[in-house]
Tab-separated table of C-alpha atoms and ligand atoms in Angstrom:
chain	number	residue	atom	x	y	z
A	1387	MET	CA	0.949	-8.229	-48.047
A	1388	PRO	CA	3.083	-5.557	-46.224
A	1389	LYS	CA	1.326	-2.219	-45.896
A	1390	LEU	CA	2.358	0.724	-48.109
A	1391	THR	CA	2.304	4.193	-46.532
A	1392	LEU	CA	3.294	7.382	-48.324
A	1393	TYR	CA	4.343	10.352	-46.205
A	1394	HIS	CA	3.101	13.152	-48.351
A	1395	ALA	CA	2.575	16.904	-48.622
A	1396	ALA	CA	0.162	17.780	-51.410
A	1397	PRO	CA	1.396	18.975	-53.848
A	1398	SER	CA	5.166	18.608	-53.532
A	1399	ARG	CA	7.953	16.276	-54.611
A	1400	SER	CA	6.021	13.516	-52.867
A	1401	SER	CA	3.389	13.920	-55.612
A	1402	ILE	CA	5.906	12.092	-57.837
A	1403	VAL	CA	5.522	9.032	-55.622
A	1404	HIS	CA	1.772	9.548	-55.323
A	1405	TRP	CA	1.546	9.243	-59.122
A	1406	MET	CA	3.868	6.206	-59.064
A	1407	LEU	CA	1.702	4.471	-56.436
A	1408	GLU	CA	-1.388	5.071	-58.562
A	1409	GLU	CA	0.460	3.468	-61.487
A	1410	VAL	CA	1.462	0.467	-59.330
A	1411	GLY	CA	-2.173	-0.071	-58.420
A	1412	GLU	CA	-1.640	-1.688	-54.999
A	1413	PRO	CA	-3.583	-0.350	-51.997
A	1414	PHE	CA	-1.700	2.364	-50.112
A	1415	GLU	CA	-2.288	4.817	-47.313
A	1416	ILE	CA	-1.356	8.461	-47.222
A	1417	GLN	CA	0.005	10.101	-44.110
A	1418	LEU	CA	-0.130	13.850	-44.609
A	1419	VAL	CA	2.836	15.876	-43.365
A	1420	SER	CA	2.055	19.574	-42.946
A	1421	PHE	CA	5.006	21.932	-43.480
A	1422	LYS	CA	2.875	24.782	-42.111
A	1423	LYS	CA	2.498	22.947	-38.815
A	1424	GLY	CA	6.183	21.946	-38.876
A	1425	GLU	CA	5.287	18.252	-38.839
A	1426	ASN	CA	8.234	17.384	-41.091
A	1427	LEU	CA	10.633	18.554	-38.355
A	1428	LYS	CA	8.953	16.786	-35.439
A	1429	PRO	CA	10.902	13.883	-33.853
A	1430	GLU	CA	8.247	11.322	-34.923
A	1431	TYR	CA	8.787	12.207	-38.578
A	1432	LEU	CA	12.557	12.723	-38.307
A	1433	ALA	CA	12.695	9.101	-37.111
A	1434	ILE	CA	11.319	8.158	-40.549
A	1435	ASN	CA	13.289	10.658	-42.644
A	1436	PRO	CA	16.078	12.454	-40.757
A	1437	MET	CA	16.234	14.923	-43.689
A	1438	GLY	CA	12.866	16.315	-42.548
A	1439	LYS	CA	11.578	16.088	-46.108
A	1440	VAL	CA	8.872	14.291	-48.038
A	1441	PRO	CA	8.442	11.886	-49.673
A	1442	ALA	CA	9.115	8.862	-47.524
A	1443	LEU	CA	7.614	5.460	-48.139
A	1444	LYS	CA	7.041	2.713	-45.617
A	1445	HIS	CA	6.571	-0.762	-47.050
A	1446	GLY	CA	6.133	-3.127	-44.131
A	1447	ASP	CA	9.293	-2.530	-42.073
A	1448	THR	CA	11.226	-1.019	-44.985
A	1449	VAL	CA	11.566	2.746	-45.190
A	1450	VAL	CA	12.700	4.362	-48.452
A	1451	THR	CA	13.300	8.067	-48.974
A	1452	GLU	CA	14.242	10.142	-52.059
A	1453	ALA	CA	11.529	10.302	-54.710
A	1454	ALA	CA	13.454	8.645	-57.550
A	1455	ALA	CA	14.758	5.884	-55.268
A	1456	ILE	CA	11.196	5.201	-54.098
A	1457	CYS	CA	9.959	4.998	-57.698
A	1458	THR	CA	12.785	2.593	-58.571
A	1459	TYR	CA	12.016	0.530	-55.457
A	1460	LEU	CA	8.282	0.327	-56.187
A	1461	ALA	CA	8.826	-0.625	-59.836
A	1462	ASP	CA	11.099	-3.503	-58.760
A	1463	ALA	CA	8.963	-4.537	-55.772
A	1464	PHE	CA	5.818	-4.873	-57.909
A	1465	PRO	CA	7.053	-6.331	-61.219
A	1466	THR	CA	3.564	-7.375	-62.303
A	1467	ALA	CA	2.760	-3.683	-62.795
A	1468	SER	CA	5.433	-3.693	-65.568
A	1469	LEU	CA	6.880	-0.333	-64.567
A	1470	ASN	CA	10.519	-1.448	-64.414
A	1471	VAL	CA	13.172	-2.712	-66.757
A	1472	PRO	CA	14.403	-5.800	-64.914
A	1473	VAL	CA	18.022	-6.707	-64.108
A	1474	GLY	CA	19.381	-8.692	-67.037
A	1475	ASP	CA	17.519	-6.638	-69.656
A	1476	ALA	CA	20.018	-4.659	-71.767
A	1477	ARG	CA	17.732	-1.599	-71.603
A	1478	ARG	CA	18.157	-1.363	-67.832
A	1479	GLY	CA	21.213	0.876	-68.182
A	1480	ASP	CA	19.246	3.492	-70.081
A	1481	TYR	CA	16.321	3.121	-67.688
A	1482	LEU	CA	18.547	3.739	-64.639
A	1483	LYS	CA	20.199	6.675	-66.438
A	1484	TRP	CA	16.825	8.453	-66.669
A	1485	LEU	CA	15.889	7.617	-63.088
A	1486	PHE	CA	19.124	9.253	-61.884
A	1487	PHE	CA	19.011	12.068	-64.453
A	1488	GLY	CA	15.828	13.358	-62.774
A	1489	PRO	CA	17.248	14.255	-59.363
A	1490	SER	CA	20.873	14.772	-60.412
A	1491	CYS	CA	20.454	16.835	-63.613
A	1492	LEU	CA	16.885	17.935	-64.337
A	1493	GLU	CA	15.936	19.050	-60.853
A	1494	PRO	CA	19.149	20.978	-60.019
A	1495	ALA	CA	19.033	22.651	-63.448
A	1496	ILE	CA	15.484	23.874	-62.767
A	1497	ILE	CA	16.312	25.029	-59.239
A	1498	GLU	CA	19.357	26.897	-60.560
A	1499	ARG	CA	17.040	28.654	-63.022
A	1500	ALA	CA	14.568	29.529	-60.255
A	1501	PHE	CA	17.267	30.801	-57.879
A	1502	PRO	CA	20.242	31.840	-59.989
A	1503	ARG	CA	23.510	32.238	-58.111
A	1504	LYS	CA	25.400	35.535	-58.367
A	1505	GLU	CA	28.467	33.674	-59.453
A	1506	ALA	CA	27.749	30.388	-61.181
A	1507	PRO	CA	30.253	27.612	-60.447
A	1508	PRO	CA	32.234	26.338	-63.447
A	1509	ARG	CA	30.297	23.956	-65.703
A	1510	ALA	CA	32.746	21.143	-65.018
A	1511	SER	CA	32.042	21.270	-61.282
A	1512	LEU	CA	28.259	21.127	-61.654
A	1513	GLY	CA	26.891	17.596	-61.896
A	1514	PHE	CA	24.189	18.761	-64.285
A	1515	GLY	CA	26.647	20.699	-66.451
A	1516	ASP	CA	24.477	23.531	-67.666
A	1517	PHE	CA	20.791	24.260	-68.102
A	1518	ASP	CA	20.753	24.345	-71.916
A	1519	THR	CA	22.508	21.008	-72.290
A	1520	VAL	CA	20.051	19.355	-69.870
A	1521	MET	CA	17.133	20.778	-71.880
A	1522	ASN	CA	18.655	19.705	-75.204
A	1523	VAL	CA	19.300	16.164	-73.963
A	1524	LEU	CA	15.721	15.912	-72.705
A	1525	ALA	CA	14.240	17.447	-75.864
A	1526	LYS	CA	16.032	14.795	-77.917
A	1527	ALA	CA	14.884	11.984	-75.601
A	1528	THR	CA	11.258	13.133	-75.385
A	1529	GLY	CA	11.210	13.891	-79.114
A	1530	SER	CA	12.190	10.321	-79.910
A	1531	ALA	CA	10.049	8.764	-77.142
A	1532	LYS	CA	7.803	6.173	-78.781
A	1533	PRO	CA	5.673	7.074	-76.954
A	1534	TYR	CA	7.627	6.785	-73.682
A	1535	LEU	CA	11.294	7.104	-72.739
A	1536	MET	CA	11.863	3.346	-72.822
A	1537	GLY	CA	9.734	2.773	-75.917
A	1538	GLU	CA	6.232	1.334	-75.908
A	1539	GLU	CA	6.353	0.557	-72.213
A	1540	PHE	CA	5.601	3.260	-69.659
A	1541	THR	CA	8.099	2.957	-66.775
A	1542	ALA	CA	9.130	4.575	-63.508
A	1543	ALA	CA	11.595	6.637	-65.596
A	1544	ASP	CA	8.616	8.448	-67.159
A	1545	VAL	CA	7.215	9.201	-63.707
A	1546	VAL	CA	10.509	10.755	-62.587
A	1547	ILE	CA	11.416	12.661	-65.763
A	1548	GLY	CA	7.781	13.476	-66.562
A	1549	SER	CA	7.208	14.908	-63.072
A	1550	GLY	CA	10.261	17.162	-63.397
A	1551	LEU	CA	9.181	18.405	-66.813
A	1552	ARG	CA	5.592	18.960	-65.645
A	1553	TRP	CA	6.773	20.919	-62.643
A	1554	GLY	CA	9.252	23.011	-64.638
A	1555	THR	CA	6.585	23.734	-67.262
A	1556	MET	CA	3.984	24.671	-64.645
A	1557	PHE	CA	6.308	27.294	-63.153
A	1558	LYS	CA	7.615	28.388	-66.567
A	1559	LEU	CA	11.142	27.446	-65.577
A	1560	ILE	CA	11.874	25.391	-68.658
A	1561	PRO	CA	11.709	26.523	-72.269
A	1562	GLU	CA	8.670	25.765	-74.386
A	1563	ARG	CA	9.672	22.950	-76.729
A	1564	PRO	CA	7.249	21.019	-78.940
A	1565	GLN	CA	8.904	17.758	-77.810
A	1566	PHE	CA	8.170	18.510	-74.142
A	1567	ALA	CA	4.594	19.582	-74.900
A	1568	ALA	CA	3.807	16.420	-76.895
A	1569	TYR	CA	5.373	14.134	-74.276
A	1570	LEU	CA	3.558	15.851	-71.409
A	1571	LEU	CA	0.274	15.633	-73.285
A	1572	ARG	CA	0.728	11.858	-73.479
A	1573	LEU	CA	1.548	11.648	-69.780
A	1574	ASN	CA	-1.434	13.815	-68.841
A	1575	GLU	CA	-3.699	11.252	-70.488
A	1576	ARG	CA	-2.674	8.579	-67.998
A	1577	PRO	CA	-5.546	7.798	-65.623
A	1578	ALA	CA	-3.107	7.203	-62.733
A	1579	LEU	CA	-1.703	10.724	-63.068
A	1580	GLN	CA	-5.205	12.169	-63.300
A	1581	ARG	CA	-6.248	10.293	-60.136
A	1582	ALA	CA	-3.171	11.417	-58.191
A	1583	THR	CA	-3.590	15.050	-59.289
A	1584	ALA	CA	-7.281	15.130	-58.365
A	1585	LYS	CA	-6.602	13.478	-55.004
A	1586	ASP	CA	-3.787	15.954	-54.308
A	1587	ARG	CA	-6.218	18.832	-54.751
A	1588	SER	CA	-8.535	17.583	-52.037
A	1589	LEU	CA	-5.624	16.522	-49.805
A	1590	GLN	CA	-4.148	20.019	-50.026
A	1591	ALA	CA	-7.221	21.514	-48.384
A	1592	GLN	CA	-7.277	18.753	-45.762
A	1593	GLN	CA	-3.634	19.015	-44.709
A	1594	GLU	CA	-3.832	22.661	-43.662
A	1595	THR	CA	-6.890	22.251	-41.392
B	1808	GSH	N1	15.932	14.955	-52.554
B	1808	GSH	C1	14.587	14.836	-52.071
B	1808	GSH	C2	13.994	16.225	-51.995
B	1808	GSH	C3	12.710	16.219	-51.209
B	1808	GSH	C4	12.244	17.649	-50.902
B	1808	GSH	O1	12.979	18.637	-51.029
B	1808	GSH	N2	10.983	17.756	-50.454
B	1808	GSH	C5	10.439	19.035	-50.105
B	1808	GSH	C6	9.012	19.142	-50.650
B	1808	GSH	S1	8.992	19.491	-52.356
B	1808	GSH	C7	10.341	19.131	-48.577
B	1808	GSH	O2	10.065	18.145	-47.917
B	1808	GSH	N3	10.511	20.340	-48.045
B	1808	GSH	C8	10.320	20.610	-46.654
B	1808	GSH	C9	11.535	21.196	-46.021
B	1808	GSH	O3	12.637	21.033	-46.545
B	1808	GSH	O4	11.372	21.806	-44.968
B	1808	GSH	C10	13.756	13.925	-52.990
B	1808	GSH	O5	14.008	13.938	-54.205
B	1808	GSH	O6	12.883	13.206	-52.500
């Protein structure tokens, strides 16, 4: 079995993958990358991710970067964990839509809210369109989630979208909507998320020493 290593800063966007790995349930190692010590910009790490960012995942000789891509990869690589919608299943289109919606719409909308530009580019030129539309689309999707985005089955799409919504809620960057609150409550009940969050707390102390 090829070894799984997560390059991680706790907590950060790599916490998305930490949660995903806990859901997958295969053994994995964590290699902490300290931003404070500049480890993400050292040649050894740039050889793994030339972007100088976490997360990165090593699976045997395969290296994957970009949180949503890693979640998609893990869900497909470990199908027995039932976290993907396989090729050939008609629901895969919707599943991939949510996996891409995370980094291409939800995250940029939140960042735009956190650091508004003096002059906002025209809506048509922004991939995420506008903040309110992103929130409305997600409120509709989470409001009709039964109980998850893809129905009864929890998938990698919930890890990606759920992480974005959790993060935006934590920093009060997204509006309070009953649909978001109910969906996040369901996600917070997942033992894998609870394990990853608890582990992140102790890792945070460790990585700065
Ligand atoms: N597009 C990347 C973004 C990763 C990212 O921005 N990671 C941050 C942590 S939240 C980072 O490594 N920051 C360190 C830096 O840029 O110096 C992804 O989705 O994985």
